[in-house]
Short mmCIF file of C-alpha atoms in Angstrom, two decimals:
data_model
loop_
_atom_site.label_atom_id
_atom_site.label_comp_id
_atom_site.label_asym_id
_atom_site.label_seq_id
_atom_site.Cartn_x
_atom_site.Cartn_y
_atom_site.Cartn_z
CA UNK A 872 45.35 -48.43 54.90
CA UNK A 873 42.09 -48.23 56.83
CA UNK A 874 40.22 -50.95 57.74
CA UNK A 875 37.37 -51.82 55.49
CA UNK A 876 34.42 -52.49 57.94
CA UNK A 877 35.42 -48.90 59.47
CA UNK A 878 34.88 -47.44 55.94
CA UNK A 879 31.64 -49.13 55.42
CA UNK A 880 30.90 -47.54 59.08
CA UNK A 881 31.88 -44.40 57.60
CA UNK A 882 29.86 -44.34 54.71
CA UNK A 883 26.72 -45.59 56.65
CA UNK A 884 26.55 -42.08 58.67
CA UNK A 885 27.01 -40.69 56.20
CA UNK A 886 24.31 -41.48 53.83
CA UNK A 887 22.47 -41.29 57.05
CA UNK A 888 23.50 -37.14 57.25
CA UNK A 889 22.62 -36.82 53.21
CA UNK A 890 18.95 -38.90 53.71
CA UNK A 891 18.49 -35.49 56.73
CA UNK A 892 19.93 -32.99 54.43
CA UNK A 893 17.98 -34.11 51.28
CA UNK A 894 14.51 -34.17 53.40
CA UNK A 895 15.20 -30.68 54.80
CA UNK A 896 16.04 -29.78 51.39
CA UNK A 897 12.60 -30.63 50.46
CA UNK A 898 10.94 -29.03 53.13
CA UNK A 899 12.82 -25.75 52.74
CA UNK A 900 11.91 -25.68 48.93
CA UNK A 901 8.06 -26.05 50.17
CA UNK A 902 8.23 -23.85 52.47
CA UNK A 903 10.04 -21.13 50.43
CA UNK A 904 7.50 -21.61 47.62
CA UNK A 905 5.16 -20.18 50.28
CA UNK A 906 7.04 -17.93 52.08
CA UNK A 907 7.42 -16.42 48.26
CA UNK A 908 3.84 -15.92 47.65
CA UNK A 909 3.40 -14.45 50.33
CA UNK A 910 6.01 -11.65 49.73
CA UNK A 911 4.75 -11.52 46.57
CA UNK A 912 0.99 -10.80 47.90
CA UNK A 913 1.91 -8.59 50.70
CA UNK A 914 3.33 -5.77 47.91
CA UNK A 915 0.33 -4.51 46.51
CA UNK A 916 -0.64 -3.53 49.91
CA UNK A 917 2.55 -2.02 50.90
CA UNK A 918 2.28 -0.17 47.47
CA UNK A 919 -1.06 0.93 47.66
CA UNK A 920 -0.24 2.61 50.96
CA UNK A 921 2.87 4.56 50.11
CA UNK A 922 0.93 5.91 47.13
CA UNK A 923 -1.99 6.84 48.92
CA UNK A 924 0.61 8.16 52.04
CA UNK A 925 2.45 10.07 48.46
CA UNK A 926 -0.91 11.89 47.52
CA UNK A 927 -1.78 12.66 50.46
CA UNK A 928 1.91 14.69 51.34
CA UNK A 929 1.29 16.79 48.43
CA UNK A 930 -2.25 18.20 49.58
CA UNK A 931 -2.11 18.00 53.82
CA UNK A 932 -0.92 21.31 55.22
CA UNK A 933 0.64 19.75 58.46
CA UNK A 934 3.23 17.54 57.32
CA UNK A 935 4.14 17.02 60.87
CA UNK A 936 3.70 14.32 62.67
CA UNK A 937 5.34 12.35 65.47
CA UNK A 938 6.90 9.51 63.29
CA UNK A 939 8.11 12.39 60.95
CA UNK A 940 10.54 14.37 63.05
CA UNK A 941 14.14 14.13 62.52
CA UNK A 942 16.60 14.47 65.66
CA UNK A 943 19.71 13.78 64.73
CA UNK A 944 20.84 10.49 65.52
CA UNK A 945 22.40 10.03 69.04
CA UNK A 946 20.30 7.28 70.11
CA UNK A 947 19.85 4.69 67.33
CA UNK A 948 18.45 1.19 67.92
CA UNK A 949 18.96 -1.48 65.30
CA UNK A 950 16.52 -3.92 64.91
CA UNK A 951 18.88 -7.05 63.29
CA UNK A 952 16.30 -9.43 61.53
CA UNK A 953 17.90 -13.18 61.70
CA UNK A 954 16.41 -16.66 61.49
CA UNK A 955 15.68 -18.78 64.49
CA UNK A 956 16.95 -21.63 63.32
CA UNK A 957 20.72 -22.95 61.80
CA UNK A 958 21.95 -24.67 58.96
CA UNK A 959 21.03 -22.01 56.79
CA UNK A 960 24.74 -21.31 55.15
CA UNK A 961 25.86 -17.89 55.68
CA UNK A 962 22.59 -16.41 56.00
CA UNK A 963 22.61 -15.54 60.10
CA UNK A 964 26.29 -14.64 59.73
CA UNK A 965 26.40 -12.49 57.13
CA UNK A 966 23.60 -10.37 58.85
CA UNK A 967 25.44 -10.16 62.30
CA UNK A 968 28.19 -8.90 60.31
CA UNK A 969 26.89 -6.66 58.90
CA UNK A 970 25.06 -5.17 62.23
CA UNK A 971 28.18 -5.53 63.78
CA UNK A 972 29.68 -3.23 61.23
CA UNK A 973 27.11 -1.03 62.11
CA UNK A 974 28.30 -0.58 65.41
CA UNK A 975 31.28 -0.35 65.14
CA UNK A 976 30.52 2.62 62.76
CA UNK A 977 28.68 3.66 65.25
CA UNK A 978 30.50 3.72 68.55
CA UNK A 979 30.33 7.42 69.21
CA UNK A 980 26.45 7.32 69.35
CA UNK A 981 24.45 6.03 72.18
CA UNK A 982 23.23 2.26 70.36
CA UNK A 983 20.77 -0.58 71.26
CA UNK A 984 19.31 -3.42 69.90
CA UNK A 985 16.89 -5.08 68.80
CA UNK A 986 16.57 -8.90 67.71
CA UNK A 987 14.11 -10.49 65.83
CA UNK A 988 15.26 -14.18 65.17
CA UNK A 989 16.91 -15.91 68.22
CA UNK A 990 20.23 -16.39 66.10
CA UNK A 991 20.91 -12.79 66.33
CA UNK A 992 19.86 -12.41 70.33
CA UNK A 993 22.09 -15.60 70.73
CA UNK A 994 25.07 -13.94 69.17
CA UNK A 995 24.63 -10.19 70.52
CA UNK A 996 23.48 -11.23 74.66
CA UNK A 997 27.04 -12.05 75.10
CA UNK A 998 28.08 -8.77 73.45
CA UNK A 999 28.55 -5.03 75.43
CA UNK A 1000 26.14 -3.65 73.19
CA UNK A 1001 22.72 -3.52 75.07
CA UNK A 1002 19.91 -5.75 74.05
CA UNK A 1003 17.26 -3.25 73.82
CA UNK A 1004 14.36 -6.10 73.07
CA UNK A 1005 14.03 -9.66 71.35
CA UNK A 1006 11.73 -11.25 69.48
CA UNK A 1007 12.45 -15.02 69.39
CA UNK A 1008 10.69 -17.88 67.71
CA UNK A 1009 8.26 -15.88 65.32
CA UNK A 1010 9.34 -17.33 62.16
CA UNK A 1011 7.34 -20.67 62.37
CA UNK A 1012 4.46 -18.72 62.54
CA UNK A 1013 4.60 -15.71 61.08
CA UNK A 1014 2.14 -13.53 60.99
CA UNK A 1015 0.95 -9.91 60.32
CA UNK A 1016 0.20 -9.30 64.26
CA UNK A 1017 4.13 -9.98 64.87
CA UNK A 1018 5.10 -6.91 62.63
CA UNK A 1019 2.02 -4.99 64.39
CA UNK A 1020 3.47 -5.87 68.20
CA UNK A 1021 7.26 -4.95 66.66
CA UNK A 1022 6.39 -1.75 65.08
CA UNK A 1023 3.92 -0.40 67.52
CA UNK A 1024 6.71 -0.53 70.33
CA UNK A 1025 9.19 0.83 68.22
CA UNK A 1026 6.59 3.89 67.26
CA UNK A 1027 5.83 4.20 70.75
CA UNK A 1028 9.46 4.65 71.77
CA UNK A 1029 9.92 6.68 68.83
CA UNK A 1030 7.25 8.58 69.51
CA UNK A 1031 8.53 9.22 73.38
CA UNK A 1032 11.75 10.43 72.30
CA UNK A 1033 13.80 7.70 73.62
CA UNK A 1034 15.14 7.21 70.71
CA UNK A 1035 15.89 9.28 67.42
CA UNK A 1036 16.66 7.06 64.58
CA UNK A 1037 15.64 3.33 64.06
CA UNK A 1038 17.34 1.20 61.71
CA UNK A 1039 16.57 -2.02 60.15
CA UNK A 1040 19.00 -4.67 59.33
CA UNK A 1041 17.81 -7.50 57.44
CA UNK A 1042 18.37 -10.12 54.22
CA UNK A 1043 16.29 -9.57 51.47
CA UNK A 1044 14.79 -11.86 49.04
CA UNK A 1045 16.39 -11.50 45.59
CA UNK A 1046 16.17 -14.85 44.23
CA UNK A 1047 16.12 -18.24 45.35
CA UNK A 1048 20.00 -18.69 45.47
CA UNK A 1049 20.40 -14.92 46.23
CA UNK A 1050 20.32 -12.75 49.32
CA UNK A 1051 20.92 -8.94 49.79
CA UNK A 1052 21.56 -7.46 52.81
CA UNK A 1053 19.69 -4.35 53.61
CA UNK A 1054 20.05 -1.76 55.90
CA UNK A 1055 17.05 0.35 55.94
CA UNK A 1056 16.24 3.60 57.98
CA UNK A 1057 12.52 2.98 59.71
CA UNK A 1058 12.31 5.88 61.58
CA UNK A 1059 12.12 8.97 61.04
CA UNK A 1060 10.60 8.17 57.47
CA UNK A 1061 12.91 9.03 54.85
CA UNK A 1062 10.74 12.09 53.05
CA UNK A 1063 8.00 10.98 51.03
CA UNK A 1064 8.04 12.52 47.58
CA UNK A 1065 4.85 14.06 46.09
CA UNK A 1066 4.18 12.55 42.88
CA UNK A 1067 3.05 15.36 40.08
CA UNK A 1068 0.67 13.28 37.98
CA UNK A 1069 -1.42 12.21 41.07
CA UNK A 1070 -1.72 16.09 42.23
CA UNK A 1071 -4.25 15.87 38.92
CA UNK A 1072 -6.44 14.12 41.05
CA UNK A 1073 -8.73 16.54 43.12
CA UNK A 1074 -10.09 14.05 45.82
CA UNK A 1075 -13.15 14.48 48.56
CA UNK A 1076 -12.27 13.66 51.38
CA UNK A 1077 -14.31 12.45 53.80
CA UNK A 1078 -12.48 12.70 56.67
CA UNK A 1079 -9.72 15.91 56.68
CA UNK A 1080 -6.23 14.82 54.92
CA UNK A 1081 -4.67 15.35 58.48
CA UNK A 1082 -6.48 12.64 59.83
CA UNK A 1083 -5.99 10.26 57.14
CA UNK A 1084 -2.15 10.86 57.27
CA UNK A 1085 -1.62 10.54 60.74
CA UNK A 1086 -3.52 7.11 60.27
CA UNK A 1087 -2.11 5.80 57.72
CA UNK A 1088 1.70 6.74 58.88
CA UNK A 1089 1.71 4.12 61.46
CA UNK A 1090 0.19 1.54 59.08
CA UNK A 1091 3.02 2.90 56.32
CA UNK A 1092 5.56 1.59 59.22
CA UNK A 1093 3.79 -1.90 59.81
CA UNK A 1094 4.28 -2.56 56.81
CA UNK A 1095 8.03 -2.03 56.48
CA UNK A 1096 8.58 -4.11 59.22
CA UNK A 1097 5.89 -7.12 57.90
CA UNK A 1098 7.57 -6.90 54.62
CA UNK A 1099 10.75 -7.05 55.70
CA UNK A 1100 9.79 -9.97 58.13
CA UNK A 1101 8.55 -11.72 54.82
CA UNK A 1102 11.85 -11.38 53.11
CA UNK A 1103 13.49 -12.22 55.72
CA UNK A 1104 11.97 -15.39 56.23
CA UNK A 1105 11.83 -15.90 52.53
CA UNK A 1106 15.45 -15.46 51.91
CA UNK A 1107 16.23 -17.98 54.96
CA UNK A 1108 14.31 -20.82 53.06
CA UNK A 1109 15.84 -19.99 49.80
CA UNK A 1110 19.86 -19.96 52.06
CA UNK A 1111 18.61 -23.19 53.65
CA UNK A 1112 18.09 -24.71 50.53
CA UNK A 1113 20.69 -23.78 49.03
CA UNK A 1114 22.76 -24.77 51.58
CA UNK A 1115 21.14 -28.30 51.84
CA UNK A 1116 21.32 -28.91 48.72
CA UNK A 1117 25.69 -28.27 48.56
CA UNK A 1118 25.10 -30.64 51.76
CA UNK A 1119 23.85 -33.43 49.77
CA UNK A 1120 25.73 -32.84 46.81
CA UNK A 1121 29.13 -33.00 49.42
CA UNK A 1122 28.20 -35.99 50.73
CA UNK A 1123 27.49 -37.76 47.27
CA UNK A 1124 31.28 -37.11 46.38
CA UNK A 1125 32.05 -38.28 49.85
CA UNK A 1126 30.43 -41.56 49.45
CA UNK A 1127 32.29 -41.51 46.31
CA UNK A 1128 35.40 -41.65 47.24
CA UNK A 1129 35.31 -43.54 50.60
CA UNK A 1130 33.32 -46.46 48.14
CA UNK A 1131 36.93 -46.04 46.56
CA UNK A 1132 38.68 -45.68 48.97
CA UNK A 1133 36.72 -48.92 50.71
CA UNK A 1134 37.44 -51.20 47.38
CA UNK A 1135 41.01 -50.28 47.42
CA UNK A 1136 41.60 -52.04 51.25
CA UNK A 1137 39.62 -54.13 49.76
CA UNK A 1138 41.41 -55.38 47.34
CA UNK A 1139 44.85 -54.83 48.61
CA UNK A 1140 43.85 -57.40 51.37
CA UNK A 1141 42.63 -59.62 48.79
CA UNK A 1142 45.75 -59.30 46.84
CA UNK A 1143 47.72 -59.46 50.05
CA UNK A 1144 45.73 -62.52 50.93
CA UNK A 1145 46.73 -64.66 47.58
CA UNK A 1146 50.42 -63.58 47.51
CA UNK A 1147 50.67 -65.45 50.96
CA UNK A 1148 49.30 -68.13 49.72
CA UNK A 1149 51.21 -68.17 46.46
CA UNK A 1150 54.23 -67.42 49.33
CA UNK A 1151 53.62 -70.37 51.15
CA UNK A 1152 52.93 -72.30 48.52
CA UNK A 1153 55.90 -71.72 46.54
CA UNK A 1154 58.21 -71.97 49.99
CA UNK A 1155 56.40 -75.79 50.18
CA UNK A 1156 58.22 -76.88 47.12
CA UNK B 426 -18.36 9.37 29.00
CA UNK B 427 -19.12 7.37 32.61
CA UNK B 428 -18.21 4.11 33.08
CA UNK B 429 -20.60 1.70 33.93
CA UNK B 430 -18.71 -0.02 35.46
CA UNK B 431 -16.32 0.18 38.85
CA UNK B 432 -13.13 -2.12 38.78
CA UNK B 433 -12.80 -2.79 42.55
CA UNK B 434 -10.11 -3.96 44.10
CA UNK B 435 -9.62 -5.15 48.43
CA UNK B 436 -5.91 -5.60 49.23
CA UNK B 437 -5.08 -6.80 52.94
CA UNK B 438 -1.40 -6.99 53.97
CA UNK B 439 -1.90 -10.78 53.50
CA UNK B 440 -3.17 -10.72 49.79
CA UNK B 441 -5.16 -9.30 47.10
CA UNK B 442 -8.24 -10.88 48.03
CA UNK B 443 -10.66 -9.45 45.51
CA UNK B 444 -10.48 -8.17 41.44
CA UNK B 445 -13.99 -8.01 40.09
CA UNK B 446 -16.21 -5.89 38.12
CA UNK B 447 -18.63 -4.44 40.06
CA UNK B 448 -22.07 -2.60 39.40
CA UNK B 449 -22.41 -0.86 42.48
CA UNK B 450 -21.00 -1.03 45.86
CA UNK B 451 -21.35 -0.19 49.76
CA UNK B 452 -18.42 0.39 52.08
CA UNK B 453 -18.93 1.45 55.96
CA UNK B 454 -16.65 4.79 56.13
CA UNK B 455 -15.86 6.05 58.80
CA UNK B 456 -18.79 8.67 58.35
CA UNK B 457 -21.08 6.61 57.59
CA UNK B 458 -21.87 3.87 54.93
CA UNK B 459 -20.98 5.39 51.29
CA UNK B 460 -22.80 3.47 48.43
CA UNK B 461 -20.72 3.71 45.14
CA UNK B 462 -21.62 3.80 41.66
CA UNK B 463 -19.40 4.15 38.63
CA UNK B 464 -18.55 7.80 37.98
CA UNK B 465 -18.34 8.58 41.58
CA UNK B 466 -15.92 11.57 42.13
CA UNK B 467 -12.95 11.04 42.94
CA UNK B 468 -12.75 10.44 47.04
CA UNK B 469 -10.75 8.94 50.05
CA UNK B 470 -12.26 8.16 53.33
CA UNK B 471 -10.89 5.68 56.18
CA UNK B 472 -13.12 2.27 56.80
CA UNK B 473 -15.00 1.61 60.09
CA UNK B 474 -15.05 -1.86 61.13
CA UNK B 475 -18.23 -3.16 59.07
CA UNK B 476 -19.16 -4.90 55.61
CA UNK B 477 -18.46 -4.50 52.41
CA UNK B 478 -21.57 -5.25 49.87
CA UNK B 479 -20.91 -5.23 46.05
CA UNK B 480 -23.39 -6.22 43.05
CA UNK B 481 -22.75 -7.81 40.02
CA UNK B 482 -25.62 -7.73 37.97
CA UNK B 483 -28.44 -9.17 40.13
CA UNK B 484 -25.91 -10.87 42.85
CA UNK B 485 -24.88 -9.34 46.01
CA UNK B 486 -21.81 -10.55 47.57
CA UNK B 487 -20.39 -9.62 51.18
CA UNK B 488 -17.20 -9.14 52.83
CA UNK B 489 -16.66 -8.23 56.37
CA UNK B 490 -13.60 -5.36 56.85
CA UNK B 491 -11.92 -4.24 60.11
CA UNK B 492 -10.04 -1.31 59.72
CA UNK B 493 -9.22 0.06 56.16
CA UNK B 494 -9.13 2.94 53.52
CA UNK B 495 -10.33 3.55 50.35
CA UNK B 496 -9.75 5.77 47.27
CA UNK B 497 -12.48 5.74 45.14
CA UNK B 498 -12.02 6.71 41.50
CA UNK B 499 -14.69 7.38 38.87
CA UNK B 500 -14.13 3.22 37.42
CA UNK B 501 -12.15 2.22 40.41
CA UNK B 502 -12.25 1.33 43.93
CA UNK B 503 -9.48 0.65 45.81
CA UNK B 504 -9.55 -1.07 49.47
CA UNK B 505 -6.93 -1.40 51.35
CA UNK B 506 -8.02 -3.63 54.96
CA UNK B 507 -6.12 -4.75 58.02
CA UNK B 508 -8.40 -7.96 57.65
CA UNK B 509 -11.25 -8.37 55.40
CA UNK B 510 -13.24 -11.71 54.72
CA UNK B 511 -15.81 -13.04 52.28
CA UNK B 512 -19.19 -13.90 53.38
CA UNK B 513 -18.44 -17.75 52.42
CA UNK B 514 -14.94 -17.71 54.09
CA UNK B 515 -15.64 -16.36 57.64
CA UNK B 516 -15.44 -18.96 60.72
CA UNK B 517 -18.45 -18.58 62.48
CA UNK B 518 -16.73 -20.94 65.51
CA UNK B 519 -14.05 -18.19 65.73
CA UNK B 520 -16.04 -15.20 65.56
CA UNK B 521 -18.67 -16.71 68.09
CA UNK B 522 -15.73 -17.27 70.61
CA UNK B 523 -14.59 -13.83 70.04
CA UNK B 524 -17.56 -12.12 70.55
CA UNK B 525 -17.99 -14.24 73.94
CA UNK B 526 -14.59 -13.36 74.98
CA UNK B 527 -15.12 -9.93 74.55
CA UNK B 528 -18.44 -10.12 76.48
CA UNK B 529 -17.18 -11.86 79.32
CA UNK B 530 -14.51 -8.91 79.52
CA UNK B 531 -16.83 -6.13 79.20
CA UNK B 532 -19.05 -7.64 81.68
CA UNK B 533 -16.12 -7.31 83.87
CA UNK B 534 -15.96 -3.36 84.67
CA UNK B 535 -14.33 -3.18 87.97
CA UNK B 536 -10.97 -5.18 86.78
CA UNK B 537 -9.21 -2.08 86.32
CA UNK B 538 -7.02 -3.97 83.91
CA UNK B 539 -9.83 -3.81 81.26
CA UNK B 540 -8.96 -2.63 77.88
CA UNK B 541 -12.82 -0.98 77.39
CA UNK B 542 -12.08 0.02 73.73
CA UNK B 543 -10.07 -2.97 73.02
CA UNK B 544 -13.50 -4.94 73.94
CA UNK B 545 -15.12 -2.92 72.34
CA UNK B 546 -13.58 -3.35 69.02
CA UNK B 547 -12.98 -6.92 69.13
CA UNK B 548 -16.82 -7.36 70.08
CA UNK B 549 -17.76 -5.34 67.31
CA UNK B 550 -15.57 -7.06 64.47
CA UNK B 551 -16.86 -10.61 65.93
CA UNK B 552 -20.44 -8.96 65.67
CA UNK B 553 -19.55 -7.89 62.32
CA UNK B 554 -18.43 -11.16 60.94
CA UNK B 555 -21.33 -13.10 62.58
CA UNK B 556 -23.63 -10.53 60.29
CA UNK B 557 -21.73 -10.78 57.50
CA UNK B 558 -21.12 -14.91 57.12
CA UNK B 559 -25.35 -14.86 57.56
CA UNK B 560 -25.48 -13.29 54.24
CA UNK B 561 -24.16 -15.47 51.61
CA UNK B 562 -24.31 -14.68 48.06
CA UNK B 563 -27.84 -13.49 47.48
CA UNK B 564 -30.30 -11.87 45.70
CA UNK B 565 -30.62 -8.09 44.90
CA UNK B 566 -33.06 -7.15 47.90
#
């Protein structure tokens, strides 16, 4: 049986690991309850423009635009959404799975990437696909600008026909313990659907419909890519703490049974102890 | 019957940062600054960068907006802005350094790596939001 001062060793780290994985617990649950609101706040925006982009579809006479056209889809890039950071349960995995499914769906088509999240660009630079562009270290700080710089080079490529479809791989926020993967088509946009009630509506416009949709397109694709930055990051607090929290929950039953484990050799050398002194003892007489 | 009164609404990527009944309102479109009272007809225009004034009874408020649309409706406006600030909330230390900036770059015109219309819009939204955070909450004028 183990020795009982390497026990007590034992359990010492380890309460030291469960006093880290409780705090980061905390901090993820903090940070999640923000990283919520602002999901939350960032959809009437995201609304508002796909009902505006909706209305206007049904009335503009040139429905084509740039961002619109479909190709085909011989060049794809796939923009795979991780965290930067670990220790965040299956959350980076199960989205580089799922991209590499992708490609491997794909291998007949000409395929790049695209990481947002170092986890991802750590796992894919050492694959064959090509690393098309990375954005690293974002999620600390995340703001609307970051989805601006990602989607205006994507639009730009897009644009340049370099490339004819980009998809979007990402987790999204369902619930706190909950995750979805996603994998979204960005560009071309999927058809936008005229709604009937809002063709009731007969607006002025002040500048012609044209205009407004060929403005508001590029802002329609921002937003995608800030919202799905937001559930991204969401979803990676609410894995984190999840994860944490099985973390310190493992290491309670740990404790729990090296402290048994600990009084056992404890008490077997105590026992040991008397019956060789009851041994000698007895051999004195 | 008209309303008399416009529910108006400024959404930003970041939030919903305004819900309020209004009595009247001014946005800058791109045209031109629209004033707005309830039982306008029905209209869309795209936002310059500029401010936003609104009244409630005899108070004027003031945003500053960079970049946005609108859809007006006979009791509602709706705003939707890249960035948009109230009055109260603007930091005059950033703007102030922003506007600088953008002079010093502007002042500048043989670097050939000058972004003219990128100085030019950041010096007019730092212009805009000095304007804007000198008007606090005041009076019908």
């Amino acid at each position: 049986m183990a020795n009982v001062l390497d026990i007590r060793r034992r359990i010492r780290s380890v309460r030291n690991t469960q006093q880290i994985t409780k705090a980061m617990k905390m901090v993820s649950a903090a940070k999640l309850r923000r990283a919520q609101e602002r999901v939350f706040s960032a959809r009437p925006y995201a609304n508002k423009i796909l009902e505006v982009l909706n209305s206007l579809v049904t009335r503009s006479e040139n429905k084509r635009h740039p961002l619109l056209e479909e190709r085909g889809d011989q060049r794809i890039q796939l923009v795979v959404v991780t965290a930067d950071k670990g220790l965040c349960g299956a959350f980076n995995t199960n989205i580089i799975k799922a991209a590499q499914a992708f490609i491997d769906e794909n291998q007949d088509k000409r395929l790049s990437l695209n990481c947002v999240g170092r986890k991802g660009r750590d796992f894919f630079r050492k694959r064959p696909t090509p690393l098309a562009n990375e954005f690293v270290n974002i999620f600390s700080k995340l703001e609307y600008a970051h989805a601006r710089a990602i989607a205006s080079q994507l639009m730009e490529e897009f644009a340049a026909q370099k490339l004819d479809a980009i998809y979007l791989v990402y987790n999204e926020f369902k619930s706190v313990v909950q995750q979805r993967i996603r994998v979204e088509r960005l560009l071309p946009i999927q058809r936008l659907k005229p709604s009937p009630e809002e063709t009731l509506i007969d607006y002025i416009y002040e500048q012609p419909p044209e205009e407004i949709f060929n403005d508001l397109i590029p802002k329609h694709v921002e937003v995608q890519v800030y919202r799905a930055l937001l559930e991204s990051a969401a979803a990676e607090h609410g894995a984190r703490m999840t994860a944490m929290d099985a973390a310190t929950n493992n290491a309670v039953d740990m404790i729990d049974s090296l402290t048994l484990t600990m009084n056992r050799a404890r008490q077997a050398g105590i026992t040991r102890e008397i019956i060789e002194i009851v041994g000698g003892a007895a051999a004195l007489e | 019957m008209l309303p008399d009164k416009l529910q108006l609404e400024i959404v930003t990527p970041n939030r919903l940062l305004l819900k309020e009944e209004v009595d009247e309102l001014q946005i800058p479109g791109k045209n031109g600054y629209l004033g707005i009272l309830p039982g306008h007809a029905p209209l869309i225009s795209e936002l310059q960068i500029g401010e936003i004034s609104y009244r409630q009874d005899e108070a004027v408020h003031y945003l500053s907006v960079a970049w946005g649309y609108c859809e007006v409706l006979p009791d509602r406006v709706i705003v939707l802005a890249e960035t948009a600030e109230k009055a109260e909330e603007i930091d005059v230390n950033r703007a102030l350094a922003a506007k600088e900036r953008a002079e010093k770059r502007l002042a500048d015109l043989q670097n050939p790596e000058l972004d003219f219309n990128r100085a030019m819009i950041s010096l007019q939204r730092a212009l805009i939001r000095l304007q804007v955070s000198n008007k606090q909450v005041g009076a019908l004028q």
